Coordinates of C-alpha atoms in Angstrom, one line a residue:
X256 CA -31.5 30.8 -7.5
X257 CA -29.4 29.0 -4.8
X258 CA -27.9 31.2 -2.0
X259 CA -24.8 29.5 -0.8
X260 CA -23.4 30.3 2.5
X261 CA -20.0 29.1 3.8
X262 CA -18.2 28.6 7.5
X263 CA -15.1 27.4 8.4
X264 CA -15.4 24.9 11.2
X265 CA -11.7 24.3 13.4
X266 CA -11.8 21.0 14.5
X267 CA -10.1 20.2 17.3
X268 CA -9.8 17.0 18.7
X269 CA -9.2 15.3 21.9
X270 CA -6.4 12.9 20.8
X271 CA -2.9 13.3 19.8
X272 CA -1.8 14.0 16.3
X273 CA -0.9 11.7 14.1
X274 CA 3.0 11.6 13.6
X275 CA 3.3 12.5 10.6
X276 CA 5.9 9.8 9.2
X277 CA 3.7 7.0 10.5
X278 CA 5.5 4.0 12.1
X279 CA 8.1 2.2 10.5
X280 CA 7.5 -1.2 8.7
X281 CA 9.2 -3.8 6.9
X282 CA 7.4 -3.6 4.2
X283 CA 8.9 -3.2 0.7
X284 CA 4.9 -1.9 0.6
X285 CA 2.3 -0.3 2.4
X286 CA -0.9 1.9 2.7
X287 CA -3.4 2.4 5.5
X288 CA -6.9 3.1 4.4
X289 CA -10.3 4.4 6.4
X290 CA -12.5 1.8 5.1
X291 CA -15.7 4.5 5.3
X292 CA -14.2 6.9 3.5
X293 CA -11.0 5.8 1.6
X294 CA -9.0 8.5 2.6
X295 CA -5.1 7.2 2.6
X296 CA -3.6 7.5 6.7
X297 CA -0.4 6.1 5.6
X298 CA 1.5 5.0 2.8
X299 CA 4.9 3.6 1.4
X300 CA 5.5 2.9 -2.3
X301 CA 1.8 2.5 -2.3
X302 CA 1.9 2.0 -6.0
X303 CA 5.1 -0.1 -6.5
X304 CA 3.6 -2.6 -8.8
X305 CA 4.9 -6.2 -7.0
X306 CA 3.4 -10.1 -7.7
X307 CA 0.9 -10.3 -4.7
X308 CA 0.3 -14.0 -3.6
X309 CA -3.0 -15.9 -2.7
X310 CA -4.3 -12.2 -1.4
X311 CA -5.3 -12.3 -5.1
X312 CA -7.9 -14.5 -4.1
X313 CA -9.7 -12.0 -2.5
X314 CA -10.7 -10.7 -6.2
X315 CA -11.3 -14.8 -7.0
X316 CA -13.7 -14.7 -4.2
X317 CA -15.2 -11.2 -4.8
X318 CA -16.4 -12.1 -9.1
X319 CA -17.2 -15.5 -8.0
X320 CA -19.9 -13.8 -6.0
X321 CA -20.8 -11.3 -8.4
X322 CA -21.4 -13.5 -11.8
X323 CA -22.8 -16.5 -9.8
X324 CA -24.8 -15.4 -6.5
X325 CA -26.2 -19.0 -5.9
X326 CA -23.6 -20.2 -3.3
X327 CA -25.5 -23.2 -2.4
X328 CA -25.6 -24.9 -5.7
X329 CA -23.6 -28.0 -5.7
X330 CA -20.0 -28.3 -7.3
X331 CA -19.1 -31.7 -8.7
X332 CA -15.3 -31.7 -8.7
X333 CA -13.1 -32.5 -11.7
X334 CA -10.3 -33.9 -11.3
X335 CA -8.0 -31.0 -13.2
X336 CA -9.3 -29.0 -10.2
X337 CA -7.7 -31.5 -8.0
X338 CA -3.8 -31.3 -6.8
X339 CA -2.7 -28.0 -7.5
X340 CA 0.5 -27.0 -6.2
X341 CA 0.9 -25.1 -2.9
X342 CA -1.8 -24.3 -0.3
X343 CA -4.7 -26.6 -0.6
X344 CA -8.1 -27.8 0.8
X345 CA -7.4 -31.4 -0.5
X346 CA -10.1 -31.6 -3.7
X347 CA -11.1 -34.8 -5.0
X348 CA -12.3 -35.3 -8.2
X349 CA -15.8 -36.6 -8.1
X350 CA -16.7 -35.1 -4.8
X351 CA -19.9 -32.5 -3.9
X352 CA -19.5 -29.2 -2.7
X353 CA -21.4 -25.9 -2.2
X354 CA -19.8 -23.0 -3.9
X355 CA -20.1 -21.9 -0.5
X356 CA -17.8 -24.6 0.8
X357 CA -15.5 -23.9 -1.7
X358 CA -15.0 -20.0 -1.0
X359 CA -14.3 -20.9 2.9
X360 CA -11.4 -23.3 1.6
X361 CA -10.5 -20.1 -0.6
X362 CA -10.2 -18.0 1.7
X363 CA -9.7 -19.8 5.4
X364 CA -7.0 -21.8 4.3
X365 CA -6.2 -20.1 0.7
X366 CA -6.4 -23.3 -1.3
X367 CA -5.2 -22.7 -4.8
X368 CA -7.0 -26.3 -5.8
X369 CA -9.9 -24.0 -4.7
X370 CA -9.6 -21.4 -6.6
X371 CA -9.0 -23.4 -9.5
X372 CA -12.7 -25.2 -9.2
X373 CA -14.5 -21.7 -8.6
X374 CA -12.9 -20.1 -11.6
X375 CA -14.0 -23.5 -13.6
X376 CA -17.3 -23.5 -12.2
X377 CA -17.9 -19.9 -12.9
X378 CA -15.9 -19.4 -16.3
X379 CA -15.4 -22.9 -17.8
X380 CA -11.6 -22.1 -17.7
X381 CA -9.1 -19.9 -15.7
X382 CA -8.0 -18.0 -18.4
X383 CA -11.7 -17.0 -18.9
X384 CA -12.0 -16.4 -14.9
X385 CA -8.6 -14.3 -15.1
X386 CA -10.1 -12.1 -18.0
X387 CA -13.3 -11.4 -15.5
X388 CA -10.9 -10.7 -12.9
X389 CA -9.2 -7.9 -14.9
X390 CA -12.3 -6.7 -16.1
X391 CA -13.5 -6.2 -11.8
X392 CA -10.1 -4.9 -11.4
X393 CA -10.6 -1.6 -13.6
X394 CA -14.1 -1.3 -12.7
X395 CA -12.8 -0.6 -9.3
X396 CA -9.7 1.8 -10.9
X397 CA -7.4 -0.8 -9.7
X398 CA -4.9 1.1 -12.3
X399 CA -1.9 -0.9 -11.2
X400 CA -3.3 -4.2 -11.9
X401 CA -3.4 -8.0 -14.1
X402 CA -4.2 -11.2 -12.8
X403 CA -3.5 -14.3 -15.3
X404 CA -4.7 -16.7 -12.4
X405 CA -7.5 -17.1 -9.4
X406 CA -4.7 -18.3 -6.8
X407 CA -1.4 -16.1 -7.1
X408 CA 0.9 -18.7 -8.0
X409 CA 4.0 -17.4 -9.9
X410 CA 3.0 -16.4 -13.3
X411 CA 5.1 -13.3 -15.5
X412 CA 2.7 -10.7 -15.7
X413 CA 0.2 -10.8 -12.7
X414 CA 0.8 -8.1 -10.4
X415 CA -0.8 -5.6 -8.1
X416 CA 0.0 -2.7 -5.4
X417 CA -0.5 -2.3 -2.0
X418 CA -2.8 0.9 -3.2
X419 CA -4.6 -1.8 -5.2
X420 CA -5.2 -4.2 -3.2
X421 CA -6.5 -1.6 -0.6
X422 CA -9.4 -0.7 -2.9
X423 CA -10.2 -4.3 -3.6
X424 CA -10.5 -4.9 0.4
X425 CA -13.0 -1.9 0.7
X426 CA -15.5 -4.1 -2.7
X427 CA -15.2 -7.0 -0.1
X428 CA -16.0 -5.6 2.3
X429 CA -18.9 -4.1 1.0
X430 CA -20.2 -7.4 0.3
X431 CA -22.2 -9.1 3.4
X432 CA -21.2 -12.9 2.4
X433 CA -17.7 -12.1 2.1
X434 CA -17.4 -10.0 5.3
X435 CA -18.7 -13.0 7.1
X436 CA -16.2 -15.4 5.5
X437 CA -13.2 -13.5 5.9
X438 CA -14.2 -12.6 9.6
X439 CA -14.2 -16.4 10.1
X440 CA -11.9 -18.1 12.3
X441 CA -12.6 -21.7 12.0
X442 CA -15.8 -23.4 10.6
X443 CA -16.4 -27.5 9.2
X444 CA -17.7 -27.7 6.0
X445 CA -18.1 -30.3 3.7
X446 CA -16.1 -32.8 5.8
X447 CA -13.1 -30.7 6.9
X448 CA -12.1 -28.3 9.3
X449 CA -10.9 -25.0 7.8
X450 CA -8.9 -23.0 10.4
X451 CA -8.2 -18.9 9.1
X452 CA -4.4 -18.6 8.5
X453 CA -4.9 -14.5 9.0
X454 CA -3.3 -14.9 13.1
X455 CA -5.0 -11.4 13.2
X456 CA -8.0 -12.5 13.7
X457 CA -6.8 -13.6 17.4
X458 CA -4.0 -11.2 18.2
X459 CA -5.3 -8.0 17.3
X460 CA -8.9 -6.8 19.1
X461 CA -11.6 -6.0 16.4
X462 CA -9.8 -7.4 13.2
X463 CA -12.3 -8.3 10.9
X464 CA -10.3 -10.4 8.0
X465 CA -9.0 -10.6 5.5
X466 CA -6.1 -12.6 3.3
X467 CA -3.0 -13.9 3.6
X468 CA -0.5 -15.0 1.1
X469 CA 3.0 -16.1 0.6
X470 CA 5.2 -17.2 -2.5
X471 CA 9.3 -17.1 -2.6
X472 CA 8.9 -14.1 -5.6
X473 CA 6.0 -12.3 -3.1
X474 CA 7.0 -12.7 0.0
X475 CA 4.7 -12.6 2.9
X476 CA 1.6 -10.5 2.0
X477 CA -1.3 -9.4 3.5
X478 CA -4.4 -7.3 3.7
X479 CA -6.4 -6.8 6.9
X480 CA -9.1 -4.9 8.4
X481 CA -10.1 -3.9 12.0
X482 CA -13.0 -2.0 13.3
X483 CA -13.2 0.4 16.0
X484 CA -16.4 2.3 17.6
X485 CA -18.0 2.2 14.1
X486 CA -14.5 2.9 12.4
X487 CA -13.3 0.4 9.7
X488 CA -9.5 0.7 8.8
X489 CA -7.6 -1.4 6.3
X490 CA -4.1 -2.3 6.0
X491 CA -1.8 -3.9 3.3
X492 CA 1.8 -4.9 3.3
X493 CA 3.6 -6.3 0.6
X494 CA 6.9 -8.4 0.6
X495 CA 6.8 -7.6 4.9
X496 CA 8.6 -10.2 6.9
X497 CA 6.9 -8.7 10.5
X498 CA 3.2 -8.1 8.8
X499 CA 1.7 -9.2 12.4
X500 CA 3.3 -6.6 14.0
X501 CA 3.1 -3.7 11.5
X502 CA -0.2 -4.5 11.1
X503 CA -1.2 -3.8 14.8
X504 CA 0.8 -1.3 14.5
X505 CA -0.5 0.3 11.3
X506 CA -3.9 0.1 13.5
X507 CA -2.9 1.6 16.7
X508 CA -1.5 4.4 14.4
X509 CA -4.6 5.0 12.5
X510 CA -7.4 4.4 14.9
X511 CA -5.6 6.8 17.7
X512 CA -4.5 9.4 15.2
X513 CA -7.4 10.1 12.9
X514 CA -10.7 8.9 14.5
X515 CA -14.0 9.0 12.7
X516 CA -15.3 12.6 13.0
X517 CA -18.7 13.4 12.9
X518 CA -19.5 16.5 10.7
X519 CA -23.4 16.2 10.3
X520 CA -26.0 14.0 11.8
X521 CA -29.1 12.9 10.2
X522 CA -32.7 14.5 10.8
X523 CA -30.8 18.0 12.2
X524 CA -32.3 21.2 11.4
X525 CA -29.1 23.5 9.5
X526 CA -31.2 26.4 8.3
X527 CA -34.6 27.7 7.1
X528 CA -35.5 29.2 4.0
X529 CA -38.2 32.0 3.1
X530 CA -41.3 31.3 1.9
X531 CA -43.6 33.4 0.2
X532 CA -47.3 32.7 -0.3
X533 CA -48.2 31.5 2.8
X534 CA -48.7 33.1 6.2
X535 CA -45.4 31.0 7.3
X536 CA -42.3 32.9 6.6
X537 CA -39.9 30.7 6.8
X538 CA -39.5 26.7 6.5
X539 CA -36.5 24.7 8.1
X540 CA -34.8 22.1 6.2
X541 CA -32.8 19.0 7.8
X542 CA -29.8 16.7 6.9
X543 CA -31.3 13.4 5.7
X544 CA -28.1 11.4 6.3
X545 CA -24.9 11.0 8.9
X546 CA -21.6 12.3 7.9
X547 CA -18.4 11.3 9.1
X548 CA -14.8 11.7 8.3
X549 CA -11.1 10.7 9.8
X550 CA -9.7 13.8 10.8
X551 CA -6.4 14.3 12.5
X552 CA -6.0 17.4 15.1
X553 CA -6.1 20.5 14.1
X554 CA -7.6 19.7 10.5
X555 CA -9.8 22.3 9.3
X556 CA -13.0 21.7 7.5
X557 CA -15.6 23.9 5.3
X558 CA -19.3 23.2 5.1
X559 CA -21.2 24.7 2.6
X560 CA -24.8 25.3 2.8
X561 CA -26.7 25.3 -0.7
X562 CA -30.4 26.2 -0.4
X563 CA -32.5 28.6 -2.9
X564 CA -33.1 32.3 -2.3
X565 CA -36.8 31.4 -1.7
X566 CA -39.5 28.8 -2.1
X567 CA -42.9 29.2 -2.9
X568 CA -45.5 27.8 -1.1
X569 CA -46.9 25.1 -1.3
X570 CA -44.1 23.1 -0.1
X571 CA -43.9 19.4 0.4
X572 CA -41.9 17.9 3.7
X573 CA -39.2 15.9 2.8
X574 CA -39.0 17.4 -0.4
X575 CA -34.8 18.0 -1.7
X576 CA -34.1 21.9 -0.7
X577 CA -30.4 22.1 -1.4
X578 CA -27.3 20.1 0.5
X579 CA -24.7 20.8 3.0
X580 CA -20.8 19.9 1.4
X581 CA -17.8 19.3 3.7
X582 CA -14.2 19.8 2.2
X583 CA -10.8 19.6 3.4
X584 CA -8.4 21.7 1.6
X585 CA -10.5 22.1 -1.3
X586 CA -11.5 18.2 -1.6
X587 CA -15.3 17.3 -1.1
X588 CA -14.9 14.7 1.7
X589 CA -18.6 14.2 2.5
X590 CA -22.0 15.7 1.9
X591 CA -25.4 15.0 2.9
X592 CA -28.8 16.3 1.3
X593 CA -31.0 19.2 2.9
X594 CA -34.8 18.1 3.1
X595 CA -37.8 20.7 4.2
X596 CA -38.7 19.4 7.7
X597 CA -42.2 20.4 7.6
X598 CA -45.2 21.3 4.8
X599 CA -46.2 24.7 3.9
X600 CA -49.7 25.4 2.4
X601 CA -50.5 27.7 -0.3
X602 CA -52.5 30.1 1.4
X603 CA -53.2 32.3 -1.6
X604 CA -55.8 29.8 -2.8
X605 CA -57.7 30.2 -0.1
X606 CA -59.2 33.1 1.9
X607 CA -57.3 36.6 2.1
X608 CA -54.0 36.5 4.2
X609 CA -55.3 38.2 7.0
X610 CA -58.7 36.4 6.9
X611 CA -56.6 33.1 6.6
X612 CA -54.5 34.8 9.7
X613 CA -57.7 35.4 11.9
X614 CA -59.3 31.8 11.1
X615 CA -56.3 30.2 12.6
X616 CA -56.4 32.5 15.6
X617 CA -59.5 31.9 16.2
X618 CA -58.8 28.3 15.7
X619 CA -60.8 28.0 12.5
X620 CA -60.2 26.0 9.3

């Protein structure tokens, strides 16, 4: 049977509050993310379904990876690849690239001819690259979602919300490869010199990526991240005619107003729980992992300790004893597993407890 005791810790923190309203943008769109956790900082008309530009090729980029992980196989280049409308990386038909090379013109310089070669590469055709697209999109409970093409050009039904495209961010993120290319501000491959049209990536002090994009319908969208003492935050506007500036600000807002709180550290002894059969009484168990959280000041956060009633010996160091559960008005925001720090033998096997008692005294088996 697992005991389960409860405290409520007050935390209070040594920054200002976050202003509750957030600062002002735009935006026809908005949400601030903590990249960690996904908790939502900030939001306006976070799911106002709107047509979303080339940061759709963040999603190009992040199934290319996924269903074809070889990015240093060669592309040969058709030539219905080639001269796509809009933003380009200036294909020619014949020519050899990486897939590599290809997802730096995608996403440094947002080439739609770019796009158009992964998804034939990958898919055969972009209708079949758009289907995998969707398919990634509600795998990630992007709810709010359809993409009918790997570059954002204008097309009736392909949409997405700033909510959305937030979770998408987090996937690429997650994926080392990506994180690199979107953190890149100017690289030569195959030939050319691909400059990152995110101006982020200069004027803001620990932005990390991501996508830009622009089309009459859209506007001027964009999806960002910055990190911050081991804090990632993400940002998206949609339809914003000042995203540089709301961006930072976004950031400033986020970073100073809900820092990354630490609620449990790994390798910490919490508790100990009794043993019986053995001439140790008790055994302490540990956190196995780190725990943080974005709080704002004056939050207030429960941890609950599960752990048995009891063990019996013999027990087994690093064996699972219970877990330690964090929530914010009723909303698990983190937990972390409770290990037994140390082994107990079964000293009923043995010689009679006190026996057992007077070996070790006397410093006996």
């Amino acid at each position: 049977m697992k005991r389960v005791s409860a405290l409520l810790l007050v935390l209070v923190l040594l920054c200002p509050a976050a202003d509750a309203a957030g600062p002002s943008t735009s935006a026809a769109s908005a949400i601030l993310i903590d990249g960690g956790s996904g908790r939502v900082l900030y939001a306006q008309n976070a799911d106002e379904e709107r047509p979303i530009a080339s940061i759709t090729k963040l999603m190009t980029a992040l199934v290319a990876v996924e269903c074809h992980p070889e990015l240093s196989d060669v592309v040969t280049i058709r030539s219905e690849w080639t001269g796509i409308e809009g933003s380009s990386m200036y294909l020619k038909a014949g020519e050899k690239l990486t897939l590599e090379a290809l997802l730096y013109g995608l996403l440094l310089v947002s080439g739609n001819d770019a796009a158009t070669a992964i998804a034939g590469y990958c898919a055969g055709d972009s209708e079949t690259f758009a289907a995998w697209m969707n398919e990634k999109a509600a795998q990630l409970g992007m709810e709010h979602s359809r993409f009918t093409n790997p570059s954002g050009l204008n097309e009736e039904g392909h949409y997405s919300t700033a909510a959305d495209m937030a979770r998408l961010a987090r996937a690429v993120l997650e994926h080392e490869t990506l994180a690199r290319i979107v953190s890149t501000r100017s690289v030569s491959v195959a030939g050319r010199s691909l400059t990152n049209h995110n101006k982020l990536l200069w004027q803001y002090e620990g932005c990390t990526g991501l996508k830009t994009g622009y089309t009459e319908a859209a506007g001027r969208t964009l999806v960002s991240s910055a990190e911050r003492d081991g804090q990632t935050l993400i940002a998206v506007t949609l339809n914003d005619r000042n995203d540089w500036a709301d961006h930072a600000a976004l950031f400033d807002y986020g970073f100073a107003g809900y820092p990354n709180t630490m609620l449990a550290l790994a390798g910490r002894a919490v508790s100990a729980v009794p043993v019986s059969g053995s001439l140790c009484r008790f055994v302490p168990v540990e956190t196995v992992s780190d725990v943080y959280y974005p709080l704002t000041e004056g939050e207030r956060v429960e941890a609950k300790i599960e752990l048995p009633q009891a063990v019996t010996a013999p027990v087994q160091a690093g064996e699972t004893a219970g877990q330690l559960v964090f929530t914010l008005d009723g909303e698990v925001i983190g937990e972390t597993e409770l290990v037994y720090n140390q082994s107990v033998s079964d000293d009923r096997a043995g010689p009679g407890l006190l026996e057992g008692l007077l070996n070790r005294l006397r410093g006996g088996a």
